[in-house]
CSV table of C-alpha atoms in Angstrom, one decimal:
chain,number,residue,atom,x,y,z
G,1,MET,CA,100.4,88.6,104.6
G,2,ARG,CA,101.8,91.8,104.0
G,3,ASP,CA,101.4,94.2,101.4
G,4,LEU,CA,103.8,94.4,98.4
G,5,ASP,CA,105.5,97.5,97.0
G,6,LEU,CA,109.0,96.4,94.9
G,7,ARG,CA,109.9,98.3,92.8
G,8,LEU,CA,113.3,98.6,90.9
G,9,SER,CA,114.5,102.8,89.5
G,10,HIS,CA,117.2,102.4,86.9
G,11,VAL,CA,118.8,99.4,88.1
G,12,ARG,CA,122.2,98.6,86.8
G,13,LYS,CA,124.2,95.0,87.1
G,14,SER,CA,127.6,94.9,85.2
G,15,TYR,CA,130.4,92.3,85.7
G,16,ASP,CA,133.0,92.2,82.9
G,17,ARG,CA,130.2,93.9,80.5
G,18,PRO,CA,127.0,95.8,81.5
G,19,VAL,CA,124.5,92.8,82.2
G,20,LEU,CA,121.5,95.0,83.7
G,21,GLN,CA,121.5,99.0,81.5
G,22,ASP,CA,117.8,100.4,83.0
G,23,ILE,CA,115.7,98.5,85.1
G,24,ASN,CA,112.3,100.2,85.9
G,25,LEU,CA,109.9,97.7,87.5
G,26,CYS,CA,107.0,98.2,89.7
G,27,VAL,CA,105.2,94.6,91.7
G,28,ARG,CA,102.1,94.7,93.8
G,29,ASN,CA,100.5,92.1,95.7
G,30,ASP,CA,98.0,92.2,92.1
G,31,SER,CA,100.8,92.0,89.5
G,32,TYR,CA,101.3,88.9,88.0
G,33,VAL,CA,104.4,89.5,86.3
G,34,THR,CA,106.6,87.0,83.5
G,35,ILE,CA,110.0,87.7,82.3
G,36,LEU,CA,111.0,86.4,79.1
G,37,GLY,CA,114.3,86.3,78.2
G,38,SER,CA,116.9,84.1,75.6
G,39,SER,CA,120.3,82.4,77.8
G,40,GLY,CA,122.4,84.6,78.7
G,41,SER,CA,119.9,87.7,78.3
G,42,GLY,CA,120.6,88.7,82.9
G,43,LYS,CA,117.7,86.7,84.3
G,44,SER,CA,119.0,85.1,86.1
G,45,THR,CA,120.9,88.1,87.6
G,46,LEU,CA,118.2,89.9,87.9
G,47,MET,CA,116.8,87.5,90.1
G,48,ASN,CA,119.2,87.3,92.8
G,49,ILE,CA,118.9,90.8,92.6
G,50,LEU,CA,114.5,91.1,92.9
G,51,GLY,CA,115.3,88.0,95.2
G,52,LEU,CA,118.2,90.3,97.6
G,53,VAL,CA,120.8,87.5,97.1
G,54,GLU,CA,122.5,89.9,94.7
G,55,SER,CA,123.5,93.4,94.4
G,56,HIS,CA,122.7,95.5,92.1
G,57,ASP,CA,125.6,98.4,90.7
G,58,GLY,CA,123.2,101.7,90.2
G,59,GLY,CA,119.8,102.9,90.5
G,60,GLU,CA,117.7,102.5,93.4
G,61,TYR,CA,116.0,99.1,94.6
G,62,SER,CA,112.9,99.6,97.0
G,63,PHE,CA,111.5,96.8,98.8
G,64,ASN,CA,108.3,97.4,100.8
G,65,GLY,CA,109.8,100.8,102.2
G,66,THR,CA,113.2,99.3,102.6
G,67,LEU,CA,115.8,101.6,100.3
G,68,ILE,CA,118.0,98.1,99.0
G,69,ARG,CA,121.6,99.4,99.4
G,70,ALA,CA,124.4,97.6,98.3
G,71,GLY,CA,127.2,95.2,100.5
G,72,VAL,CA,124.0,94.9,103.3
G,73,ASP,CA,122.0,91.8,103.5
G,74,TYR,CA,118.7,91.6,104.4
G,75,PRO,CA,117.7,87.9,105.8
G,76,LYS,CA,114.4,89.1,107.2
G,77,LEU,CA,112.8,90.8,104.3
G,78,ARG,CA,113.6,87.2,102.4
G,79,LEU,CA,112.8,85.0,104.4
G,80,HIS,CA,109.4,86.8,105.7
G,81,ASP,CA,108.5,88.2,102.6
G,82,ILE,CA,109.8,86.5,99.1
G,83,GLY,CA,108.9,82.5,98.8
G,84,PHE,CA,111.2,81.1,95.9
G,85,ILE,CA,110.8,78.6,93.8
G,86,PHE,CA,113.9,77.2,91.1
G,87,GLN,CA,113.9,75.1,88.3
G,88,SER,CA,115.9,72.8,90.4
G,89,TYR,CA,113.8,72.6,93.7
G,90,ASN,CA,116.8,72.7,96.1
G,91,LEU,CA,115.3,70.5,98.3
G,92,ILE,CA,117.0,68.5,101.2
G,93,PRO,CA,118.2,64.8,100.0
G,94,THR,CA,118.9,63.8,103.3
G,95,LEU,CA,115.4,65.0,104.9
G,96,SER,CA,111.5,63.8,104.6
G,97,CYS,CA,109.1,65.9,102.6
G,98,LYS,CA,107.6,67.2,105.8
G,99,GLU,CA,111.3,68.4,106.9
G,100,ASN,CA,112.2,70.5,103.9
G,101,ILE,CA,108.5,72.2,103.6
G,102,LEU,CA,108.9,73.0,107.4
G,103,LEU,CA,112.5,74.1,107.1
G,104,PRO,CA,111.5,77.8,106.8
G,105,CYS,CA,109.7,77.6,110.3
G,106,MET,CA,113.1,76.8,112.1
G,107,TYR,CA,114.5,80.6,111.4
G,108,GLU,CA,110.8,82.2,112.2
G,109,ASP,CA,111.1,83.8,115.6
G,110,GLY,CA,107.4,82.8,117.2
G,111,GLY,CA,106.2,80.9,113.8
G,112,ASP,CA,104.3,78.5,113.6
G,113,SER,CA,103.1,76.4,110.7
G,114,ARG,CA,99.7,77.3,110.6
G,115,ASN,CA,99.6,77.0,106.8
G,116,PHE,CA,101.1,74.1,105.6
G,117,ASP,CA,97.2,71.8,106.6
G,118,ARG,CA,96.2,74.1,103.7
G,119,LEU,CA,99.6,73.2,101.4
G,120,ILE,CA,99.4,69.9,101.4
G,121,SER,CA,95.5,69.4,100.5
G,122,LEU,CA,96.0,72.2,98.0
G,123,LEU,CA,99.5,70.3,97.1
G,124,LYS,CA,98.0,67.3,97.1
G,125,ILE,CA,101.1,66.0,98.9
G,126,GLU,CA,99.6,64.0,101.8
G,127,HIS,CA,100.9,60.8,100.5
G,128,LEU,CA,104.5,62.4,100.5
G,129,LEU,CA,105.2,63.9,103.5
G,130,SER,CA,107.2,61.1,105.5
G,131,GLN,CA,109.6,60.3,102.4
G,132,ARG,CA,112.8,61.2,101.7
G,133,VAL,CA,112.8,63.4,99.0
G,134,VAL,CA,115.5,61.1,96.4
G,135,THR,CA,112.2,58.6,95.9
G,136,LEU,CA,110.4,61.8,94.1
G,137,SER,CA,109.4,62.3,90.9
G,138,GLY,CA,110.0,65.7,89.5
G,139,GLY,CA,106.8,66.8,90.0
G,140,GLU,CA,106.5,65.8,93.4
G,141,LYS,CA,109.5,67.9,94.1
G,142,GLN,CA,108.0,71.2,92.4
G,143,ARG,CA,104.9,70.8,95.0
G,144,VAL,CA,106.9,70.1,97.9
G,145,ALA,CA,109.2,73.6,96.8
G,146,VAL,CA,106.0,75.5,96.1
G,147,ALA,CA,105.2,74.0,99.7
G,148,ARG,CA,108.2,75.1,101.4
G,149,ALA,CA,108.1,78.6,99.1
G,150,LEU,CA,104.5,79.4,101.1
G,151,ILE,CA,104.9,78.6,104.4
G,152,LEU,CA,106.0,81.7,105.4
G,153,ASP,CA,102.9,83.5,103.9
G,154,PRO,CA,105.1,85.5,101.6
G,155,CYS,CA,103.5,88.1,99.7
G,156,LEU,CA,105.8,88.1,96.5
G,157,ILE,CA,106.5,84.5,94.6
G,158,LEU,CA,109.9,84.5,92.7
G,159,ALA,CA,110.0,81.7,90.3
G,160,ASP,CA,112.8,81.0,88.6
G,161,GLU,CA,112.0,78.3,85.2
G,162,PRO,CA,109.3,76.8,88.2
G,163,THR,CA,107.7,74.3,84.7
G,164,GLY,CA,111.3,73.6,83.1
G,165,ASN,CA,111.9,70.1,84.3
G,166,LEU,CA,107.9,69.2,84.3
G,167,ASP,CA,105.8,67.0,82.0
G,168,PRO,CA,102.6,69.0,80.6
G,169,ALA,CA,100.3,68.4,83.3
G,170,ASN,CA,103.3,69.0,86.5
G,171,ARG,CA,103.6,71.8,84.7
G,172,GLU,CA,99.7,72.8,83.8
G,173,ILE,CA,99.5,71.9,88.3
G,174,ILE,CA,102.2,74.6,88.5
G,175,ILE,CA,100.6,77.2,86.6
G,176,SER,CA,97.1,76.8,88.3
G,177,LEU,CA,98.4,76.3,91.7
G,178,LEU,CA,100.5,80.3,90.4
G,179,ARG,CA,97.9,81.4,89.5
G,180,HIS,CA,95.4,80.7,92.8
G,181,GLU,CA,97.7,82.1,95.1
G,182,HIS,CA,98.3,84.9,93.1
G,183,GLN,CA,94.1,85.6,93.5
G,184,GLN,CA,95.1,84.9,97.2
G,185,GLY,CA,96.3,88.2,97.0
G,186,ARG,CA,100.7,87.7,96.6
G,187,GLY,CA,102.2,89.5,93.6
G,188,ILE,CA,104.2,86.5,91.3
G,189,ILE,CA,107.1,87.1,89.4
G,190,LEU,CA,107.9,84.8,86.9
G,191,ILE,CA,111.4,84.2,85.0
G,192,THR,CA,111.3,82.0,82.2
G,193,HIS,CA,112.1,81.4,78.5
G,194,ASP,CA,109.1,79.4,77.4
G,195,GLU,CA,106.9,81.2,76.4
G,196,GLN,CA,103.9,79.2,76.6
G,197,THR,CA,104.4,79.6,80.4
G,198,ALA,CA,104.4,82.9,80.4
G,199,LYS,CA,101.2,83.7,79.1
G,200,ALA,CA,100.0,82.6,82.5
G,201,ALA,CA,100.7,86.4,83.4
G,202,ASP,CA,98.7,89.2,83.3
G,203,THR,CA,101.6,91.3,82.4
G,204,VAL,CA,105.4,90.0,79.9
G,205,LEU,CA,108.0,92.0,79.4
G,206,ARG,CA,111.1,90.7,78.2
G,207,LEU,CA,114.8,91.0,78.4
G,208,GLU,CA,116.9,92.0,75.6
G,209,GLY,CA,120.1,93.9,75.6
G,210,GLY,CA,119.8,95.0,79.6
G,211,PHE,CA,116.5,96.7,79.1
G,212,LEU,CA,112.7,95.1,80.2
G,213,HIS,CA,110.6,95.5,77.6
G,214,GLU,CA,106.7,95.0,77.1
G,215,SER,CA,106.5,92.1,75.1
């Protein structure tokens, strides 16, 4: 796992109106940050910028020593350093659970699956590996998605409403897992509207009016 050094300085983003006006954020391996925000507050836009999926309009974004520039793609940083966990799981339904988990390894030069056994044991999904994801419950799908997100040992977990579709028992499993992975040295950025889920973080920020405020 690489050291994490993520810095946003006065980052801005507009569409037909300003969405992010002055975002400042620093995240390292010892950071567990929740960003709260209501619908339409810009949470998804901020997540896409953090995840190197979308460009910012102004300000400065530095990720592990790389100055992120508008219009430039950064596939290696996304693959190696960021593990994405989504509310909608984003699994491929025609593949088995094992194939979904190992999918990122196909794009890793010389990559292997040494992390695989640890993850399936930690997530208690050994019995699901041969099944196709269409047969799984929501909680099972999210655990498979988490294993996929962590298979290449990223230094940052970027989680977008990861418990939004889960019942209380499965929500607690995911929250506990995020805490465990943070204790292993991964930085966590959790984006949610759920106040209860937010409390698991060390730092809680609120996105309002295009600015981040301490909650």
